[in-house]
Amino acid sequence: MTPLRIGTREREQVVRSLMRHQGLGRLTAQEYQERVARARAAVVAGDLEGLLDDLEPRSEQE
């Protein structure tokens, strides 16, 4: 099965979550920058996997 491509909306949802977590002190500036770069470069949904796993329960990510 071919992975489904994602759009700007999906990428920006992850970026907003990362921004919130950095504001709460859960990410260093470097961690935040690295994860945002990965999120913005994501092409398929699988590219976003792992970016929020250690920050929030699965139900909040969806």
Coordinates of N, CA and C in Angstrom, one line a residue:
M1 N 0.8 -1.2 0.0 CA 0.0 0.0 0.0 C 0.9 1.2 0.0
T2 N 0.6 2.2 -0.8 CA 1.3 3.4 -0.9 C 0.9 4.4 0.2
P3 N 1.9 4.9 0.9 CA 1.6 5.9 2.0 C 0.8 7.1 1.5
L4 N -0.1 7.6 2.3 CA -0.9 8.7 1.9 C -0.1 10.0 2.1
R5 N -0.2 10.9 1.1 CA 0.5 12.2 1.3 C -0.3 13.1 2.2
I6 N 0.4 14.0 2.9 CA -0.3 14.9 3.8 C -0.2 16.3 3.2
G7 N -0.9 17.3 3.8 CA -0.9 18.6 3.4 C -0.4 19.6 4.5
T8 N -0.5 20.8 4.1 CA 0.0 21.9 5.1 C -0.8 21.8 6.4
R9 N -2.1 21.6 6.3 CA -2.9 21.5 7.5 C -2.4 20.5 8.5
E10 N -2.0 19.3 8.1 CA -1.5 18.3 9.0 C -0.2 18.6 9.5
R11 N 0.7 19.2 8.7 CA 2.0 19.6 9.2 C 1.9 20.7 10.2
E12 N 1.1 21.7 10.0 CA 0.9 22.8 10.9 C 0.3 22.4 12.2
Q13 N -0.6 21.4 12.2 CA -1.2 21.0 13.4 C -0.1 20.4 14.4
V14 N 0.9 19.7 13.8 CA 2.0 19.2 14.6 C 2.9 20.3 15.1
V15 N 3.1 21.3 14.2 CA 4.0 22.4 14.6 C 3.3 23.2 15.7
R16 N 2.0 23.4 15.7 CA 1.3 24.1 16.8 C 1.4 23.4 18.1
S17 N 1.3 22.0 18.0 CA 1.5 21.2 19.2 C 2.9 21.3 19.8
L18 N 3.9 21.3 18.9 CA 5.3 21.4 19.3 C 5.5 22.8 20.0
M19 N 4.9 23.8 19.4 CA 5.0 25.2 19.9 C 4.5 25.3 21.4
R20 N 3.3 24.6 21.5 CA 2.7 24.6 22.9 C 3.6 23.9 23.9
H21 N 4.1 22.8 23.5 CA 5.0 22.0 24.4 C 6.3 22.7 24.7
Q22 N 6.8 23.4 23.7 CA 8.0 24.2 24.0 C 7.7 25.3 25.0
G23 N 6.5 25.9 24.9 CA 6.1 27.0 25.8 C 5.9 26.5 27.2
L24 N 5.6 25.2 27.3 CA 5.4 24.5 28.6 C 6.8 24.0 29.2
G25 N 7.8 24.2 28.4 CA 9.2 23.8 28.9 C 9.5 22.3 28.7
R26 N 8.7 21.7 27.8 CA 8.9 20.3 27.6 C 9.9 20.0 26.5
L27 N 10.3 21.0 25.7 CA 11.3 20.9 24.7 C 12.3 22.0 24.8
T28 N 13.5 21.7 24.6 CA 14.6 22.7 24.5 C 14.4 23.4 23.1
A29 N 15.0 24.6 23.0 CA 14.9 25.3 21.7 C 15.5 24.4 20.6
Q30 N 16.5 23.7 20.8 CA 17.1 22.9 19.8 C 16.2 21.7 19.4
E31 N 15.6 21.1 20.4 CA 14.7 20.0 20.1 C 13.5 20.5 19.3
Y32 N 13.0 21.7 19.7 CA 11.8 22.3 19.0 C 12.2 22.5 17.6
Q33 N 13.3 23.2 17.3 CA 13.7 23.5 16.0 C 13.9 22.2 15.1
E34 N 14.5 21.2 15.7 CA 14.7 20.0 14.9 C 13.3 19.3 14.6
R35 N 12.4 19.3 15.5 CA 11.1 18.6 15.3 C 10.3 19.4 14.3
V36 N 10.3 20.8 14.4 CA 9.6 21.6 13.5 C 10.1 21.4 12.1
A37 N 11.4 21.3 11.9 CA 12.0 21.1 10.6 C 11.5 19.8 10.0
R38 N 11.5 18.8 10.9 CA 11.0 17.4 10.4 C 9.5 17.5 10.0
A39 N 8.7 18.2 10.8 CA 7.3 18.3 10.6 C 7.1 19.1 9.3
R40 N 7.8 20.1 9.1 CA 7.5 20.9 7.8 C 8.0 20.2 6.6
A41 N 9.0 19.3 6.7 CA 9.5 18.6 5.6 C 8.7 17.3 5.3
A42 N 7.8 17.0 6.2 CA 7.0 15.7 6.0 C 6.2 15.7 4.7
V43 N 6.2 14.6 4.1 CA 5.5 14.4 2.9 C 4.3 13.4 3.1
V44 N 4.5 12.3 3.8 CA 3.5 11.4 4.1 C 3.3 11.3 5.6
A45 N 2.1 10.8 6.1 CA 1.8 10.8 7.5 C 2.9 10.1 8.3
G46 N 3.5 9.1 7.8 CA 4.5 8.4 8.6 C 5.7 9.3 8.9
D47 N 5.9 10.3 8.2 CA 7.0 11.3 8.5 C 6.8 12.0 9.8
L48 N 5.5 12.1 10.2 CA 5.2 12.9 11.4 C 5.2 12.0 12.7
E49 N 5.3 10.7 12.4 CA 5.4 9.7 13.6 C 6.6 10.0 14.5
G50 N 6.3 10.0 15.8 CA 7.3 10.1 16.8 C 7.6 11.5 17.2
L51 N 7.1 12.5 16.5 CA 7.4 13.9 16.8 C 6.7 14.4 18.1
L52 N 5.6 13.7 18.4 CA 4.8 14.1 19.6 C 4.7 13.0 20.7
D53 N 5.2 11.8 20.3 CA 4.9 10.6 21.1 C 5.4 10.8 22.6
D54 N 6.4 11.5 22.8 CA 6.9 11.6 24.2 C 6.4 12.9 24.9
L55 N 5.4 13.5 24.3 CA 4.9 14.8 24.8 C 3.5 14.8 25.2
E56 N 2.6 13.9 24.6 CA 1.2 13.9 24.9 C 0.6 12.6 24.6
P57 N -0.4 12.3 25.3 CA -1.1 11.0 25.1 C -1.6 10.9 23.6
R58 N -1.7 9.7 23.1 CA -2.2 9.5 21.7 C -3.5 10.2 21.4
S59 N -4.4 10.2 22.3 CA -5.8 10.8 22.1 C -5.7 12.3 21.8
E60 N -4.7 13.0 22.4 CA -4.6 14.4 22.2 C -4.0 14.7 20.8
Q61 N -3.2 13.7 20.2 CA -2.6 14.0 19.0 C -3.5 13.9 17.8
E62 N -4.7 13.3 17.9 CA -5.6 13.1 16.8 C -6.6 14.2 16.7

